[in-house]
Structure formats: C-alpha cells, structure tokens
CSV table of C-alpha atoms in Angstrom, one decimal:
chain,number,residue,atom,x,y,z
A,1357,MET,CA,15.2,15.1,24.8
A,1358,VAL,CA,12.8,18.0,24.1
A,1359,ALA,CA,10.5,19.7,26.5
A,1360,VAL,CA,6.8,19.3,25.8
A,1361,PRO,CA,4.8,22.0,27.6
A,1362,ALA,CA,1.6,21.3,29.6
A,1363,GLY,CA,-1.5,22.0,27.8
A,1364,GLU,CA,-4.8,20.8,26.2
A,1365,PHE,CA,-5.1,19.4,22.7
A,1366,LEU,CA,-7.7,17.7,20.5
A,1367,MET,CA,-6.9,14.0,20.6
A,1368,GLY,CA,-8.2,11.5,18.1
A,1369,SER,CA,-9.8,11.8,14.7
A,1370,GLU,CA,-13.1,11.4,13.0
A,1371,ASP,CA,-12.2,12.7,9.6
A,1372,ARG,CA,-12.4,10.9,6.3
A,1373,LEU,CA,-8.9,9.3,6.8
A,1374,ALA,CA,-9.7,7.9,10.3
A,1375,HIS,CA,-10.1,4.2,11.1
A,1376,PRO,CA,-13.1,4.1,13.5
A,1377,ALA,CA,-12.5,0.4,14.2
A,1378,ASP,CA,-9.1,1.4,15.7
A,1379,GLY,CA,-10.8,3.6,18.3
A,1380,GLU,CA,-9.4,6.8,17.0
A,1381,GLY,CA,-12.5,8.7,17.9
A,1382,PRO,CA,-14.3,10.5,19.3
A,1383,VAL,CA,-12.2,13.7,19.1
A,1384,ARG,CA,-11.9,14.9,22.7
A,1385,THR,CA,-10.0,17.6,24.6
A,1386,VAL,CA,-7.2,16.1,26.7
A,1387,HIS,CA,-4.9,17.8,29.1
A,1388,VAL,CA,-1.3,16.6,29.4
A,1389,ASP,CA,1.2,17.8,32.1
A,1390,ALA,CA,4.6,19.0,31.0
A,1391,PHE,CA,7.1,16.2,30.3
A,1392,TRP,CA,10.2,15.4,28.3
A,1393,MET,CA,10.3,13.3,25.1
A,1394,ASP,CA,13.1,11.9,23.1
A,1395,ALA,CA,13.5,13.9,19.9
A,1396,CYS,CA,14.2,10.7,18.0
A,1397,THR,CA,13.3,7.1,18.3
A,1398,VAL,CA,16.0,5.0,20.0
A,1399,SER,CA,18.7,4.1,17.5
A,1400,ASN,CA,20.6,1.0,16.9
A,1401,ALA,CA,23.7,2.6,18.3
A,1402,GLU,CA,22.0,3.6,21.5
A,1403,PHE,CA,20.4,0.2,21.9
A,1404,ALA,CA,23.8,-1.4,21.3
A,1405,ARG,CA,25.3,0.6,24.2
A,1406,PHE,CA,22.4,-0.6,26.4
A,1407,ALA,CA,23.0,-4.3,25.4
A,1408,ALA,CA,26.7,-4.0,25.9
A,1409,ASP,CA,26.3,-2.5,29.3
A,1410,THR,CA,23.7,-4.9,30.6
A,1411,GLY,CA,24.0,-8.1,28.6
A,1412,TYR,CA,20.3,-7.9,27.8
A,1413,ARG,CA,18.9,-10.2,25.1
A,1414,THR,CA,15.7,-9.2,23.4
A,1415,SER,CA,12.8,-11.6,22.9
A,1416,ALA,CA,13.7,-12.1,19.3
A,1417,GLU,CA,17.2,-13.0,20.2
A,1418,ARG,CA,15.9,-15.5,22.7
A,1419,THR,CA,13.3,-16.9,20.4
A,1420,GLY,CA,15.7,-17.1,17.4
A,1421,TRP,CA,13.6,-15.5,14.8
A,1422,SER,CA,11.4,-12.6,13.9
A,1423,PHE,CA,9.2,-11.2,11.0
A,1424,VAL,CA,11.0,-9.3,8.2
A,1425,PHE,CA,9.4,-7.5,5.3
A,1426,ALA,CA,9.9,-9.7,2.2
A,1427,GLY,CA,11.1,-6.9,0.1
A,1428,LEU,CA,14.3,-6.6,2.2
A,1429,LEU,CA,15.2,-10.3,1.7
A,1430,PRO,CA,17.6,-11.5,-1.0
A,1431,ASP,CA,16.1,-12.8,-4.2
A,1432,ASP,CA,17.3,-16.3,-3.4
A,1433,PHE,CA,16.0,-16.3,0.1
A,1434,PRO,CA,14.3,-19.7,0.8
A,1435,PRO,CA,10.5,-19.7,1.2
A,1436,THR,CA,9.4,-19.4,4.8
A,1437,ARG,CA,6.2,-18.9,6.7
A,1438,GLY,CA,4.3,-15.7,6.1
A,1439,VAL,CA,1.6,-13.9,8.1
A,1440,VAL,CA,-2.0,-14.7,7.3
A,1441,GLY,CA,-3.5,-11.7,5.5
A,1442,ALA,CA,-0.1,-10.0,5.3
A,1443,PRO,CA,2.1,-12.3,3.2
A,1444,TRP,CA,4.8,-9.6,2.8
A,1445,TRP,CA,5.9,-10.5,6.4
A,1446,ARG,CA,8.2,-13.5,6.4
A,1447,GLN,CA,9.5,-15.5,9.3
A,1448,VAL,CA,13.3,-15.2,9.3
A,1449,GLU,CA,15.5,-17.3,11.4
A,1450,GLY,CA,18.2,-15.2,13.0
A,1451,ALA,CA,16.5,-11.9,12.5
A,1452,ASP,CA,16.7,-9.6,15.5
A,1453,TRP,CA,17.8,-6.0,16.3
A,1454,ARG,CA,21.4,-6.9,15.6
A,1455,ARG,CA,20.5,-8.4,12.2
A,1456,PRO,CA,17.4,-6.4,11.2
A,1457,ASP,CA,16.9,-8.2,7.8
A,1458,GLY,CA,18.2,-11.6,8.9
A,1459,PRO,CA,21.7,-13.1,9.0
A,1460,HIS,CA,22.8,-11.3,5.8
A,1461,SER,CA,22.4,-7.9,7.5
A,1462,THR,CA,23.9,-6.0,10.5
A,1463,TRP,CA,22.9,-3.0,12.6
A,1464,GLU,CA,26.4,-1.6,12.2
A,1465,ASP,CA,25.7,-0.2,8.7
A,1466,ARG,CA,22.6,1.5,10.0
A,1467,ALA,CA,23.7,2.7,13.4
A,1468,GLY,CA,21.7,5.8,13.2
A,1469,HIS,CA,18.5,4.0,12.1
A,1470,PRO,CA,15.8,3.1,14.7
A,1471,VAL,CA,16.2,-0.2,16.6
A,1472,VAL,CA,13.6,-2.7,15.5
A,1473,HIS,CA,12.5,-6.2,16.5
A,1474,VAL,CA,11.9,-5.0,20.0
A,1475,ASP,CA,8.8,-5.9,21.9
A,1476,TRP,CA,7.1,-4.0,24.7
A,1477,ASP,CA,9.2,-5.6,27.4
A,1478,ASP,CA,12.4,-4.9,25.5
A,1479,ALA,CA,11.4,-1.3,25.3
A,1480,HIS,CA,10.7,-1.2,29.1
A,1481,ALA,CA,14.1,-2.8,29.8
A,1482,TYR,CA,15.9,-0.1,27.8
A,1483,CYS,CA,13.8,2.7,29.5
A,1484,ALA,CA,14.7,1.4,33.0
A,1485,TRP,CA,18.4,1.4,32.1
A,1486,ALA,CA,18.2,4.9,30.7
A,1487,GLY,CA,16.2,6.2,33.7
A,1488,LYS,CA,13.2,7.0,31.5
A,1489,ARG,CA,9.8,5.4,30.6
A,1490,LEU,CA,7.5,4.9,27.7
A,1491,PRO,CA,5.2,7.7,26.9
A,1492,THR,CA,1.4,7.4,27.3
A,1493,GLU,CA,-0.6,7.5,24.2
A,1494,ALA,CA,-1.9,11.0,25.1
A,1495,GLU,CA,1.7,12.2,25.7
A,1496,TRP,CA,2.9,10.7,22.4
A,1497,GLU,CA,0.1,12.4,20.4
A,1498,ARG,CA,0.5,15.7,22.2
A,1499,ALA,CA,4.2,15.7,21.4
A,1500,ALA,CA,3.8,14.5,17.8
A,1501,ARG,CA,1.2,17.3,17.0
A,1502,GLY,CA,3.8,19.9,18.0
A,1503,GLY,CA,1.3,22.4,19.2
A,1504,LEU,CA,-0.9,22.2,16.1
A,1505,HIS,CA,-4.6,21.5,16.7
A,1506,GLY,CA,-6.7,19.0,14.7
A,1507,LYS,CA,-4.1,18.6,11.9
A,1508,VAL,CA,-3.6,15.3,10.1
A,1509,PHE,CA,0.2,15.3,10.2
A,1510,PRO,CA,2.9,16.9,12.5
A,1511,TRP,CA,3.3,19.7,9.9
A,1512,GLY,CA,-0.4,20.2,8.9
A,1513,ASP,CA,-3.0,18.7,6.6
A,1514,GLU,CA,-1.1,18.3,3.3
A,1515,PHE,CA,0.5,15.0,2.7
A,1516,GLU,CA,3.5,16.3,0.8
A,1517,PRO,CA,3.7,20.1,1.0
A,1518,GLY,CA,5.2,21.5,-2.2
A,1519,GLY,CA,5.4,18.0,-3.6
A,1520,LEU,CA,8.2,17.1,-1.2
A,1521,PRO,CA,8.1,14.0,1.1
A,1522,ARG,CA,8.0,14.8,4.8
A,1523,MET,CA,8.2,11.3,6.2
A,1524,ASN,CA,9.3,7.8,5.3
A,1525,VAL,CA,6.3,5.8,4.0
A,1526,TRP,CA,5.6,3.6,1.0
A,1527,GLN,CA,5.1,5.1,-2.4
A,1528,GLY,CA,3.9,3.3,-5.5
A,1529,ASP,CA,2.2,-0.1,-5.6
A,1530,PHE,CA,2.4,-1.8,-2.3
A,1531,PRO,CA,4.0,-4.2,-1.7
A,1532,HIS,CA,5.6,-4.7,-5.2
A,1533,ARG,CA,6.8,-1.3,-6.4
A,1534,HIS,CA,8.4,1.4,-4.3
A,1535,PRO,CA,10.1,4.3,-6.2
A,1536,THR,CA,11.6,5.6,-2.9
A,1537,ALA,CA,10.8,9.2,-3.6
A,1538,ASP,CA,11.5,9.8,0.0
A,1539,GLY,CA,15.0,8.4,-0.4
A,1540,TRP,CA,14.5,5.2,1.6
A,1541,TYR,CA,13.3,1.6,1.0
A,1542,GLY,CA,13.4,0.3,4.5
A,1543,THR,CA,14.0,2.4,7.6
A,1544,CYS,CA,15.6,5.8,7.5
A,1545,PRO,CA,17.9,7.6,10.1
A,1546,VAL,CA,16.1,8.6,13.2
A,1547,ASP,CA,16.7,12.3,12.5
A,1548,ALA,CA,15.7,12.3,8.8
A,1549,PHE,CA,13.2,14.9,7.6
A,1550,ALA,CA,12.3,18.1,9.4
A,1551,PRO,CA,11.2,18.0,13.1
A,1552,GLY,CA,7.7,19.0,14.3
A,1553,GLY,CA,6.8,22.0,16.4
A,1554,PHE,CA,8.1,20.5,19.6
A,1555,GLY,CA,11.3,19.1,18.0
A,1556,LEU,CA,10.3,15.5,17.4
A,1557,TYR,CA,11.8,13.8,14.3
A,1558,ASN,CA,9.9,11.1,12.4
A,1559,ALA,CA,6.9,11.0,14.6
A,1560,THR,CA,5.0,9.6,11.6
A,1561,GLY,CA,6.3,7.0,9.2
A,1562,ASN,CA,9.6,5.0,9.6
A,1563,VAL,CA,8.6,2.8,12.6
A,1564,TRP,CA,5.7,2.2,14.9
A,1565,GLU,CA,6.4,3.4,18.4
A,1566,TRP,CA,5.4,1.6,21.6
A,1567,CYS,CA,3.3,3.5,24.2
A,1568,GLU,CA,2.6,2.5,27.8
A,1569,ASP,CA,-1.2,2.2,27.4
A,1570,PRO,CA,-3.2,-0.9,26.9
A,1571,LEU,CA,-5.4,-0.6,23.8
A,1572,SER,CA,-8.7,0.9,24.8
A,1573,PRO,CA,-11.6,1.3,24.1
A,1574,VAL,CA,-11.0,-1.3,21.5
A,1575,PRO,CA,-11.6,-4.7,23.1
A,1576,VAL,CA,-9.2,-7.6,23.0
A,1577,ARG,CA,-9.8,-9.2,19.6
A,1578,VAL,CA,-8.3,-12.6,20.2
A,1579,SER,CA,-7.2,-14.5,23.2
A,1580,GLY,CA,-3.6,-14.1,24.4
A,1581,GLY,CA,-3.7,-11.0,26.6
A,1582,GLN,CA,-4.2,-7.2,26.3
A,1583,GLU,CA,-2.8,-5.4,23.3
A,1584,ARG,CA,-0.7,-2.3,23.8
A,1585,VAL,CA,-0.9,1.0,21.8
A,1586,THR,CA,1.6,1.8,19.1
A,1587,LYS,CA,1.6,5.1,17.3
A,1588,GLY,CA,2.9,6.8,14.2
A,1589,GLY,CA,2.8,4.2,11.3
A,1590,SER,CA,5.9,2.9,9.6
A,1591,TYR,CA,7.8,2.8,6.3
A,1592,LEU,CA,5.3,0.1,5.1
A,1593,CYS,CA,2.2,2.3,5.5
A,1594,HIS,CA,0.5,3.2,2.2
A,1595,ALA,CA,-2.7,5.0,1.3
A,1596,SER,CA,-4.0,1.9,-0.6
A,1597,TYR,CA,-4.5,-0.1,2.6
A,1598,CYS,CA,-3.1,1.7,5.7
A,1599,ARG,CA,-3.4,5.4,6.3
A,1600,ARG,CA,-2.0,5.1,9.8
A,1601,TYR,CA,0.9,7.5,9.1
A,1602,ARG,CA,-1.2,10.2,10.9
A,1603,VAL,CA,-0.8,11.6,14.4
A,1604,ALA,CA,-4.2,10.4,15.5
A,1605,ALA,CA,-3.8,6.9,14.1
A,1606,ARG,CA,-3.1,4.0,16.5
A,1607,GLN,CA,-2.5,0.2,16.3
A,1608,GLY,CA,-2.8,-2.5,18.9
A,1609,LEU,CA,0.0,-5.0,19.2
A,1610,PHE,CA,0.5,-7.8,21.7
A,1611,PRO,CA,3.4,-7.0,24.1
A,1612,ASP,CA,5.5,-9.9,22.7
A,1613,SER,CA,5.2,-8.6,19.1
A,1614,ALA,CA,8.6,-7.8,17.6
A,1615,THR,CA,8.9,-7.1,13.9
A,1616,GLY,CA,11.1,-5.1,11.5
A,1617,ASN,CA,8.9,-2.0,11.7
A,1618,VAL,CA,8.4,-1.5,15.4
A,1619,GLY,CA,10.6,0.6,17.7
A,1620,PHE,CA,10.1,3.2,20.4
A,1621,ARG,CA,11.2,6.5,22.0
A,1622,CYS,CA,11.3,7.4,25.7
A,1623,ALA,CA,9.6,10.0,27.9
A,1624,LEU,CA,10.5,11.5,31.2
A,1625,ASP,CA,8.5,13.4,33.8
A,1626,ASP,CA,9.1,17.1,34.1
A,1627,ILE,CA,10.2,17.3,37.8
A,1628,THR,CA,10.5,21.1,37.6
A,1629,SER,CA,6.7,21.6,37.1
C-alpha cells in the first residue's frame, strides 16, 4: 500500500472532455484525511489466495455466467445474448474470475493481471478478509491525481506524452480494430506503466474500480436499487464514445454488476494521524 497524505484537491471536471450527465461537476474543493491505498488493483493471484483461504464463491460463479468482451472470444464461439446498446458484450456461460474470457481461458496465465468479474459485494468480501475497505470516491480521485491539481490524467493533461502510451485503453476503431500500441489487447498487469505521484499504478485504463459510495448526485436511472460509483475507465474506453479514462470520470454500476472490465483496489484508514 502507499500513503496518501491529507489535503485538499479540486474534485470533478467541467472541461471539454467531461460527461456532465455523469455528475462529474461542478469542480469543488474537497478535503481528504490521510489514508493508505493499494498501489495496484487486486490481482488474480491475490484473489486466488483469498478464495483458497475462505472458500468464497463470487456472484458470477454462483450465477454460472458473466459478460465478456466479444473480441476476446474465439472466432467459432457460438452466438449468445449481447447487451442492448453495447453488442460487444456477450453473455458467456462459465465466465468468472477463474476463467476471465470463458471456459477456454484461465486466470493462471494472467496471475498478475487484475481480477475481474467481481461485483461490489465480492469486493467487500475480499476487503473484509484483507482487513481493508473500499475507498470512497473522493479518496480514489485524490490518490489517482497524485498531488496534481485540475489535471486530466494522473500524469498531466497530455494523453500520450512524447507519443508514448501511459495507460491501457483502446486504440483504433472501436470495437473492430485495435492495433495495441500500448502492448495489450485485454487487461494488462496491475503494475504496468509508470505510477502516479502517490505511487498508484494503472489508476486510469485497464479496469474500472469499485468505490464505496452510492452514485450521487446522479439519480437512480432505472428500478433495481442504487448504483455504486466506479472510477478510472478500462481497456475498452476509446475517445470515439467513452472518454472516461480520466481521473474525474465516473460511472455508476449496480452492486451486482460483474463484467470482464471491472475490478477494485483497497484502502485503509491511517491510524497514525
């Protein structure tokens, strides 16, 4: 874990890249007490130790299926149900954290990649076992900004400084062509790319990260309960439709959502302050 000092920061965004409907604004000054944050998202290897120690089964394991990005499926994969408005998500029987892309895959060949197909309750169960907790949205954004004020990304405002990728997001024509200039088609290792100012790796891109907070001030959009905040974007974010690979960006997901691009990292109170 890395120490995040107490301090004030400018939270949210109202710039040209912002998504006002997501409740990113207004930009406001927020104070956060000192705390600790995992430098990396929880990896498959770490989640495997938790599952082996407790016998815990995730919601996707109990349900028997989850949503997988179609580009990760074999060419001869049979047609299955997609998501309305996002047909690149396919329902895959047998997909869960152990088999991230379905029965033809295994976590063991990506032990250092982030665990995925975990919902909000699954993340809570891991945190309880580890003696930690989920971060609040303000803590997450404070940590991801790394001490910078009002910047778009953890390293500044430029998407690719010097023309070099700094995070794992989609390039090319989504969802059909991805030249993988960043080196990865799906997820990448949790410690890929350079860390931010407070030592966090992959705070943007790679996988969405669960936070503790209910989604607010955005109202519940459909029946079924209160959505929770996720932050950071994922390997599927692309400028053509989703610029949510920014530190101010946010997305609401229902607590029982578990897909192939959602993970988490843990936080811990600073008991010395």
